[in-house]
XYZ file of N, CA and C in Angstrom:
624
model
N -199.401 71.793 -53.456
C -200.588 72.091 -54.266
C -200.274 73.245 -55.220
N -200.951 73.279 -56.371
C -200.733 74.346 -57.341
C -202.023 75.103 -57.600
N -201.858 76.325 -58.088
C -203.011 77.117 -58.506
C -203.269 76.803 -59.978
N -204.422 76.255 -60.342
C -204.614 75.682 -61.682
C -204.615 76.670 -62.831
N -204.723 77.968 -62.554
C -204.695 78.935 -63.654
C -203.523 79.908 -63.523
N -202.472 79.470 -62.873
C -201.310 80.308 -62.612
C -200.117 79.760 -63.390
N -199.602 80.558 -64.334
C -198.470 80.175 -65.175
C -197.351 81.199 -64.999
N -196.123 80.711 -64.864
C -194.982 81.616 -64.765
C -193.992 81.347 -65.883
N -193.273 82.397 -66.274
C -192.178 82.291 -67.228
C -190.901 82.696 -66.526
N -189.869 81.891 -66.703
C -188.592 82.113 -66.043
C -187.462 82.050 -67.067
N -186.276 82.441 -66.624
C -185.104 82.384 -67.482
C -184.182 83.553 -67.223
N -183.034 83.533 -67.885
C -182.042 84.573 -67.707
C -182.402 85.863 -68.411
N -181.488 86.810 -68.327
C -181.710 88.118 -68.951
C -181.764 87.973 -70.473
N -182.686 88.705 -71.088
C -182.787 88.725 -72.543
C -183.418 87.502 -73.168
N -184.062 86.662 -72.362
C -184.639 85.422 -72.902
C -185.957 85.646 -73.626
N -186.549 86.828 -73.485
C -187.798 87.118 -74.183
C -189.045 86.811 -73.386
N -188.925 86.752 -72.074
C -190.073 86.392 -71.234
C -191.231 87.366 -71.384
N -190.946 88.654 -71.338
C -192.026 89.645 -71.401
C -192.810 89.533 -72.701
N -192.101 89.339 -73.807
C -192.761 89.175 -75.106
C -193.655 87.949 -75.115
N -193.153 86.851 -74.565
C -193.926 85.617 -74.579
C -195.072 85.641 -73.581
N -194.928 86.370 -72.494
C -196.055 86.555 -71.567
C -197.210 87.220 -72.307
N -196.912 88.276 -73.050
C -197.972 88.979 -73.791
C -198.596 88.090 -74.858
N -197.771 87.307 -75.550
C -198.295 86.427 -76.600
C -199.211 85.355 -76.007
N -198.803 84.769 -74.896
C -199.631 83.743 -74.260
C -200.926 84.343 -73.740
N -200.845 85.524 -73.147
C -202.055 86.185 -72.651
C -203.028 86.457 -73.790
N -202.506 86.854 -74.942
C -203.359 87.127 -76.097
C -204.079 85.862 -76.557
N -203.374 84.747 -76.591
C -204.002 83.480 -77.007
C -205.112 83.074 -76.039
N -204.842 83.206 -74.753
C -205.861 82.845 -73.766
C -207.066 83.785 -73.846
N -206.801 85.056 -74.057
C -207.890 86.031 -74.189
C -208.744 85.713 -75.405
N -208.096 85.310 -76.496
C -208.836 84.965 -77.714
C -209.780 83.783 -77.482
N -209.452 82.937 -76.510
C -210.326 81.808 -76.184
C -211.442 82.201 -75.212
N -211.461 83.471 -74.824
C -212.509 83.959 -73.945
C -212.164 83.971 -72.472
N -210.903 83.707 -72.141
C -210.498 83.692 -70.739
C -210.146 85.103 -70.262
N -210.405 85.361 -68.985
C -209.888 86.567 -68.340
C -208.432 86.298 -67.962
N -207.557 87.281 -68.227
C -206.130 87.078 -67.987
C -205.555 88.286 -67.254
N -204.779 88.026 -66.217
C -204.007 89.059 -65.531
C -202.535 88.823 -65.838
N -201.899 89.813 -66.449
C -200.470 89.753 -66.757
C -199.723 90.539 -65.688
N -198.671 89.946 -65.149
C -197.957 90.604 -64.063
C -196.478 90.245 -64.125
N -195.720 90.712 -63.129
C -194.273 90.482 -63.154
C -193.702 90.531 -61.742
N -192.480 89.980 -61.630
C -191.721 90.088 -60.382
C -190.291 90.517 -60.687
N -189.645 91.248 -59.767
C -190.315 91.883 -58.640
C -191.274 92.951 -59.132
N -192.377 93.101 -58.447
C -193.395 94.070 -58.845
C -194.757 93.434 -58.899
N -195.625 94.016 -59.713
C -196.942 93.455 -59.911
C -198.027 93.992 -59.000
N -197.664 94.821 -58.050
C -198.607 95.495 -57.150
C -197.927 96.785 -56.701
N -198.697 97.780 -56.246
C -198.076 99.079 -55.933
C -196.894 99.003 -54.972
N -197.061 98.314 -53.854
C -195.952 98.202 -52.917
C -194.791 97.419 -53.494
N -195.113 96.352 -54.208
C -194.066 95.531 -54.817
C -193.297 96.305 -55.874
N -193.977 97.169 -56.605
C -193.279 97.985 -57.613
C -192.315 98.975 -56.943
N -192.693 99.504 -55.784
C -191.795 100.397 -55.051
C -190.538 99.638 -54.622
N -190.706 98.386 -54.185
C -189.558 97.569 -53.809
C -188.732 97.220 -55.045
N -189.392 96.992 -56.175
C -188.663 96.697 -57.417
C -187.634 97.777 -57.725
N -188.020 99.042 -57.546
C -187.100 100.140 -57.833
C -185.844 100.033 -56.971
N -185.993 99.556 -55.746
C -184.839 99.371 -54.876
C -183.949 98.229 -55.347
N -184.561 97.217 -55.953
C -183.824 96.014 -56.340
C -183.107 96.137 -57.678
N -183.711 96.814 -58.638
C -183.136 96.806 -59.987
C -182.252 98.012 -60.271
N -182.286 99.021 -59.415
C -181.473 100.214 -59.635
C -180.272 100.246 -58.700
N -179.257 101.012 -59.072
C -178.101 101.191 -58.210
C -176.966 100.244 -58.523
N -175.965 100.292 -57.677
C -174.764 99.487 -57.846
C -175.079 98.005 -57.678
N -174.315 97.153 -58.361
C -174.559 95.710 -58.283
C -174.405 95.179 -56.863
N -173.571 95.834 -56.050
C -173.367 95.385 -54.683
C -174.181 96.152 -53.668
N -175.279 96.738 -54.105
C -176.076 97.597 -53.235
C -176.597 96.873 -51.998
N -176.975 95.605 -52.137
C -177.569 94.836 -51.041
C -176.730 93.615 -50.725
N -176.751 93.201 -49.468
C -176.213 91.880 -49.168
C -177.172 90.850 -49.758
N -176.693 89.645 -50.065
C -177.581 88.636 -50.642
C -178.816 88.349 -49.788
N -178.640 88.295 -48.475
C -179.795 88.002 -47.618
C -180.782 89.166 -47.621
N -180.281 90.397 -47.565
C -181.172 91.558 -47.611
C -181.944 91.577 -48.922
N -181.260 91.243 -50.002
C -181.910 91.212 -51.312
C -183.008 90.153 -51.359
N -182.723 89.003 -50.775
C -183.722 87.930 -50.721
C -184.954 88.372 -49.945
N -184.739 89.015 -48.816
C -185.860 89.487 -48.004
C -186.679 90.531 -48.746
N -186.029 91.397 -49.489
C -186.754 92.394 -50.281
C -187.613 91.709 -51.348
N -187.054 90.697 -51.997
C -187.839 89.980 -53.016
C -189.074 89.334 -52.398
N -188.932 88.753 -51.218
C -190.088 88.117 -50.599
C -191.078 89.136 -50.054
N -190.597 90.293 -49.629
C -191.526 91.354 -49.229
C -192.362 91.789 -50.429
N -191.713 91.951 -51.575
C -192.439 92.301 -52.798
C -193.402 91.186 -53.191
N -192.960 89.945 -53.038
C -193.801 88.791 -53.421
C -195.042 88.693 -52.536
N -194.891 88.964 -51.262
C -196.049 88.959 -50.356
C -197.098 89.958 -50.831
N -196.664 91.171 -51.160
C -197.590 92.199 -51.647
C -198.209 91.779 -52.974
N -197.394 91.216 -53.839
C -197.840 90.769 -55.163
C -198.923 89.693 -55.045
N -198.679 88.705 -54.207
C -199.655 87.639 -54.022
C -200.952 88.161 -53.402
N -200.806 88.982 -52.369
C -201.985 89.446 -51.630
C -202.849 90.398 -52.444
N -202.234 91.239 -53.256
C -202.977 92.305 -53.922
C -203.264 92.057 -55.400
N -202.540 91.118 -56.006
C -202.735 90.888 -57.445
C -203.039 89.435 -57.769
N -202.147 88.526 -57.404
C -202.273 87.144 -57.871
C -203.487 86.452 -57.261
N -203.579 86.430 -55.951
C -204.701 85.714 -55.321
C -206.058 86.319 -55.684
N -206.217 87.650 -55.657
C -207.515 88.204 -56.073
C -207.886 87.838 -57.507
N -206.911 87.829 -58.418
C -207.214 87.468 -59.810
C -207.650 86.014 -59.911
N -206.954 85.120 -59.224
C -207.335 83.707 -59.248
C -208.717 83.501 -58.644
N -209.017 84.237 -57.588
C -210.335 84.128 -56.961
C -211.442 84.619 -57.881
N -211.130 85.568 -58.769
C -212.114 86.049 -59.758
C -212.278 85.088 -60.920
N -211.461 84.056 -60.977
C -211.538 83.104 -62.072
C -210.646 83.447 -63.247
N -209.751 84.415 -63.079
C -208.845 84.807 -64.156
C -207.613 83.901 -64.174
N -206.985 83.833 -65.337
C -205.664 83.250 -65.445
C -204.657 84.306 -65.014
N -203.574 83.871 -64.403
C -202.478 84.771 -64.040
C -201.217 84.287 -64.739
N -200.583 85.185 -65.485
C -199.311 84.873 -66.143
C -198.283 85.860 -65.619
N -197.268 85.338 -64.961
C -196.266 86.197 -64.337
C -194.899 86.030 -64.979
N -194.285 87.152 -65.297
C -192.897 87.211 -65.747
C -192.030 87.138 -64.491
N -191.590 85.948 -64.153
C -190.809 85.579 -62.976
C -191.684 85.327 -61.745
N -191.168 84.429 -60.892
C -191.775 84.147 -59.591
C -190.672 83.565 -58.714
N -190.986 82.661 -57.820
C -190.028 82.248 -56.800
C -188.818 81.502 -57.366
N -188.944 80.842 -58.518
C -187.786 80.162 -59.091
C -186.643 81.136 -59.350
N -186.972 82.378 -59.676
C -185.916 83.372 -59.878
C -185.148 83.637 -58.592
N -185.812 83.588 -57.456
C -185.115 83.780 -56.189
C -184.161 82.624 -55.923
N -184.622 81.400 -56.178
C -183.729 80.256 -56.003
C -182.515 80.360 -56.924
N -182.717 80.874 -58.141
C -181.609 80.984 -59.089
C -180.711 82.177 -58.773
N -181.302 83.373 -58.703
C -180.507 84.592 -58.556
C -179.886 84.727 -57.169
N -180.699 84.648 -56.135
C -180.180 84.859 -54.788
C -179.605 83.563 -54.195
N -180.200 82.422 -54.551
C -179.701 81.158 -54.037
C -178.401 80.741 -54.694
N -178.488 80.297 -55.940
C -177.292 79.823 -56.642
C -176.360 80.984 -56.988
N -176.920 82.063 -57.513
C -176.084 83.167 -57.972
C -175.389 83.920 -56.863
N -176.050 84.064 -55.711
C -175.489 84.896 -54.646
C -175.242 84.151 -53.340
N -175.494 82.853 -53.336
C -175.067 82.031 -52.215
C -175.969 81.987 -51.003
N -177.207 82.450 -51.121
C -178.133 82.328 -49.997
C -178.529 80.856 -49.843
N -178.504 80.364 -48.622
C -178.794 78.951 -48.395
C -180.220 78.602 -48.806
N -180.330 77.442 -49.429
C -181.647 77.011 -49.908
C -182.659 76.922 -48.775
N -182.226 76.457 -47.611
C -183.144 76.329 -46.491
C -183.761 77.654 -46.085
N -182.992 78.730 -46.189
C -183.528 80.050 -45.858
C -184.608 80.456 -46.866
N -184.345 80.192 -48.144
C -185.336 80.520 -49.172
C -186.567 79.642 -49.019
N -186.356 78.361 -48.725
C -187.489 77.455 -48.508
C -188.395 77.963 -47.386
N -187.785 78.430 -46.307
C -188.571 78.900 -45.161
C -189.403 80.113 -45.530
N -188.811 81.032 -46.265
C -189.542 82.224 -46.698
C -190.641 81.850 -47.687
N -190.334 80.926 -48.594
C -191.334 80.504 -49.574
C -192.525 79.849 -48.893
N -192.259 79.033 -47.873
C -193.340 78.374 -47.146
C -194.234 79.402 -46.463
N -193.638 80.426 -45.908
C -194.400 81.447 -45.194
C -195.194 82.341 -46.134
N -194.585 82.751 -47.244
C -195.186 83.755 -48.122
C -196.095 83.129 -49.178
N -195.635 82.063 -49.805
C -196.361 81.488 -50.945
C -197.417 80.494 -50.496
N -197.109 79.739 -49.458
C -198.000 78.693 -48.978
C -198.256 77.703 -50.109
N -199.504 77.544 -50.539
C -199.821 76.556 -51.572
C -199.978 77.179 -52.963
N -199.729 78.455 -53.098
C -200.024 79.150 -54.351
C -198.869 79.106 -55.346
N -198.428 77.901 -55.663
C -197.403 77.718 -56.688
C -198.057 77.611 -58.063
N -197.335 77.994 -59.107
C -197.901 77.884 -60.456
C -198.131 76.438 -60.867
N -199.119 76.243 -61.699
C -199.381 74.921 -62.249
C -198.373 74.585 -63.341
N -197.822 75.615 -63.986
C -196.875 75.417 -65.086
C -195.845 76.536 -65.066
N -194.581 76.161 -65.195
C -193.494 77.128 -65.300
C -192.727 76.851 -66.578
N -192.660 77.847 -67.439
C -191.959 77.751 -68.710
C -190.606 78.438 -68.557
N -189.535 77.678 -68.706
C -188.184 78.208 -68.528
C -187.570 78.458 -69.895
N -187.436 79.728 -70.247
C -186.871 80.105 -71.541
C -185.353 80.071 -71.444
N -184.742 79.233 -72.260
C -183.308 78.993 -72.161
C -182.587 79.409 -73.436
N -181.458 80.082 -73.279
C -180.589 80.419 -74.385
C -179.194 80.701 -73.856
N -178.156 80.661 -74.717
C -176.800 80.934 -74.252
C -176.707 82.306 -73.582
N -175.885 82.389 -72.563
C -175.769 83.617 -71.777
C -175.359 84.805 -72.645
N -174.394 84.604 -73.521
C -173.915 85.716 -74.346
C -175.028 86.264 -75.226
N -175.865 85.381 -75.739
C -176.979 85.809 -76.586
C -177.983 86.610 -75.766
N -178.304 86.110 -74.599
C -179.271 86.801 -73.758
C -178.795 88.175 -73.327
N -177.544 88.275 -72.902
C -177.021 89.572 -72.470
C -176.944 90.546 -73.636
N -176.605 90.040 -74.818
C -176.573 90.907 -76.005
C -177.961 91.453 -76.312
N -178.968 90.593 -76.222
C -180.346 91.053 -76.453
C -180.750 92.095 -75.413
N -180.388 91.853 -74.161
C -180.743 92.794 -73.096
C -180.099 94.155 -73.339
N -178.846 94.157 -73.762
C -178.163 95.420 -74.020
C -178.744 96.140 -75.231
N -179.141 95.376 -76.243
C -179.724 95.979 -77.446
C -181.044 96.674 -77.151
N -181.781 96.159 -76.196
C -183.056 96.795 -75.848
C -182.865 97.936 -74.853
N -181.615 98.196 -74.473
C -181.336 99.308 -73.578
C -181.396 98.963 -72.120
N -181.384 97.669 -71.794
C -181.460 97.261 -70.402
C -180.206 97.621 -69.623
N -180.382 98.089 -68.396
C -179.231 98.474 -67.574
C -179.563 98.332 -66.094
N -180.290 97.255 -65.731
C -180.568 97.105 -64.307
C -179.407 96.387 -63.618
N -179.466 96.300 -62.311
C -178.368 95.733 -61.541
C -178.004 94.327 -61.999
N -179.014 93.524 -62.253
C -178.751 92.131 -62.581
C -178.090 91.983 -63.941
N -178.488 92.809 -64.886
C -177.877 92.746 -66.211
C -176.413 93.160 -66.174
N -176.013 93.931 -65.156
C -174.631 94.386 -65.047
C -173.749 93.450 -64.236
N -174.330 92.393 -63.712
C -173.512 91.414 -62.993
C -172.722 90.578 -64.000
N -171.623 89.989 -63.547
C -170.671 89.345 -64.447
C -171.212 88.141 -65.191
N -170.486 87.767 -66.246
C -170.895 86.637 -67.084
C -170.957 85.351 -66.272
N -170.011 85.151 -65.358
C -170.023 83.925 -64.546
C -171.300 83.826 -63.716
N -171.764 84.961 -63.223
C -173.029 84.992 -62.480
C -174.171 84.508 -63.370
N -174.212 84.981 -64.610
C -175.303 84.620 -65.514
C -175.201 83.174 -65.988
N -173.987 82.658 -66.096
C -173.829 81.233 -66.404
C -174.384 80.388 -65.260
N -174.097 80.805 -64.031
C -174.643 80.090 -62.868
C -176.171 80.125 -62.871
N -176.745 81.273 -63.255
C -178.202 81.379 -63.328
C -178.778 80.404 -64.340
N -178.177 80.375 -65.511
C -178.694 79.470 -66.542
C -178.693 78.026 -66.041
N -177.590 77.619 -65.452
C -177.506 76.257 -64.927
C -178.521 76.021 -63.812
N -178.737 77.049 -62.995
C -179.705 76.912 -61.895
C -181.110 76.681 -62.428
N -181.510 77.442 -63.443
C -182.840 77.254 -64.013
C -182.996 75.868 -64.637
N -181.957 75.395 -65.314
C -182.027 74.055 -65.904
C -182.121 72.991 -64.817
N -181.410 73.202 -63.711
C -181.505 72.260 -62.590
C -182.901 72.268 -61.978
N -183.512 73.439 -61.885
C -184.883 73.532 -61.359
C -185.837 72.732 -62.245
N -185.652 72.841 -63.558
C -186.517 72.097 -64.481
C -186.378 70.595 -64.281
N -185.146 70.143 -64.063
C -184.920 68.709 -63.829
C -185.554 68.265 -62.515
N -185.470 69.117 -61.509
C -185.985 68.765 -60.183
C -187.508 68.784 -60.116
N -188.144 69.536 -61.007
C -189.607 69.685 -60.956
C -190.227 69.445 -62.347
N -190.098 68.224 -62.865
C -190.564 67.958 -64.231
C -192.075 68.049 -64.406
N -192.830 67.859 -63.334
C -194.285 67.936 -63.474
C -194.770 69.371 -63.616
N -193.941 70.324 -63.202
C -194.315 71.743 -63.278
C -193.550 72.511 -64.339
N -192.303 72.158 -64.571
C -191.409 72.974 -65.407
C -191.154 72.353 -66.773
N -191.113 73.210 -67.784
C -190.748 72.801 -69.134
C -189.733 73.799 -69.672
N -188.636 73.286 -70.214
C -187.621 74.153 -70.808
C -187.990 74.449 -72.256
N -187.943 75.728 -72.611
C -188.257 76.193 -73.963
C -186.991 76.754 -74.588
N -186.622 76.283 -75.771
C -185.451 76.804 -76.482
C -185.779 78.199 -77.001
N -185.170 79.206 -76.389
C -185.473 80.596 -76.732
C -184.563 81.159 -77.809
N -183.753 80.305 -78.453
C -182.890 80.794 -79.534
C -183.649 80.954 -80.843
N -184.842 80.385 -80.927
C -185.623 80.451 -82.158
C -186.343 81.800 -82.275
N -187.045 81.983 -83.368
C -187.774 83.235 -83.591
C -188.868 83.397 -82.539
N -189.308 84.628 -82.365
C -190.386 84.915 -81.420
C -191.605 84.065 -81.731
N -191.918 83.951 -83.011
C -193.111 83.199 -83.427
C -192.962 81.712 -83.116
N -191.779 81.152 -83.379
C -191.567 79.732 -83.110
C -191.609 79.441 -81.607
N -191.022 80.326 -80.829
C -191.060 80.146 -79.374
C -192.503 80.216 -78.870
N -193.258 81.158 -79.418
C -194.658 81.301 -79.025
C -195.457 80.045 -79.361
N -195.209 79.472 -80.530
C -195.914 78.254 -80.916
C -195.553 77.089 -79.993
N -194.272 76.988 -79.634
C -193.838 75.929 -78.733
C -194.499 76.088 -77.363
N -194.526 77.314 -76.866
C -195.164 77.569 -75.573
C -196.636 77.186 -75.604
N -197.321 77.565 -76.656
C -198.748 77.254 -76.736
C -198.983 75.750 -76.805
N -198.125 75.043 -77.518
C -198.239 73.581 -77.576
C -198.088 72.981 -76.180
N -197.117 73.457 -75.432
C -196.904 72.949 -74.073
C -198.092 73.266 -73.186
N -198.591 74.485 -73.277
C -199.730 74.894 -72.454
C -200.948 74.019 -72.736
N -201.238 73.795 -73.999
C -202.433 73.015 -74.344
C -202.272 71.545 -73.934
N -201.028 71.066 -73.855
C -200.784 69.688 -73.445
C -200.792 69.530 -71.923
N -200.392 70.572 -71.210
C -200.155 70.459 -69.772
C -201.291 71.002 -68.915
N -202.093 71.922 -69.456
C -203.052 72.651 -68.638
C -204.454 72.489 -69.211
N -205.427 72.372 -68.358
C -206.826 72.292 -68.784
C -207.349 73.702 -69.089
N -207.682 73.943 -70.352
C -208.154 75.275 -70.761
C -209.671 75.336 -70.752
């Protein structure tokens, strides 16, 4: 089951997710909808504290399984304190990343078994999956260059190019596996063109 007003944006580093989250929220607000903009890891006080542990420090700071557990601990707090209350109030929720990032980063990128992630997702997320996931796709070199230009220096951005190539492929595989929920967006175009494409997909896929 999906949450009918829950939209997530996914993709590799530098894909422009945060910019497009704000643009989509603005369009929905202009139509008179209440919108909660959030992010992962983070999005609630406890989850933000865990985010600091995940994005700072050496790239090898955590074992892959420990990192996965931290992401789900943050996600539990995020769902309980931000996402579910907003949906219950009748607001739209737009999140910069959600569980697909765990399948890509910790699963494919770091080798955590899918069954372990599935078990955690079943326990933490239950039925609260997004109705629509927009996967912003662009070449790895372009994305990393954009991330560096904006001054990004978190653990994930410092992981090797091969890691980021694996992530890109993982997100594309997720889109193929879940066509009713996921749409790939070409993020190589201008911010405005990407925003227009996203809005077209939203209006076609979701009841506003």
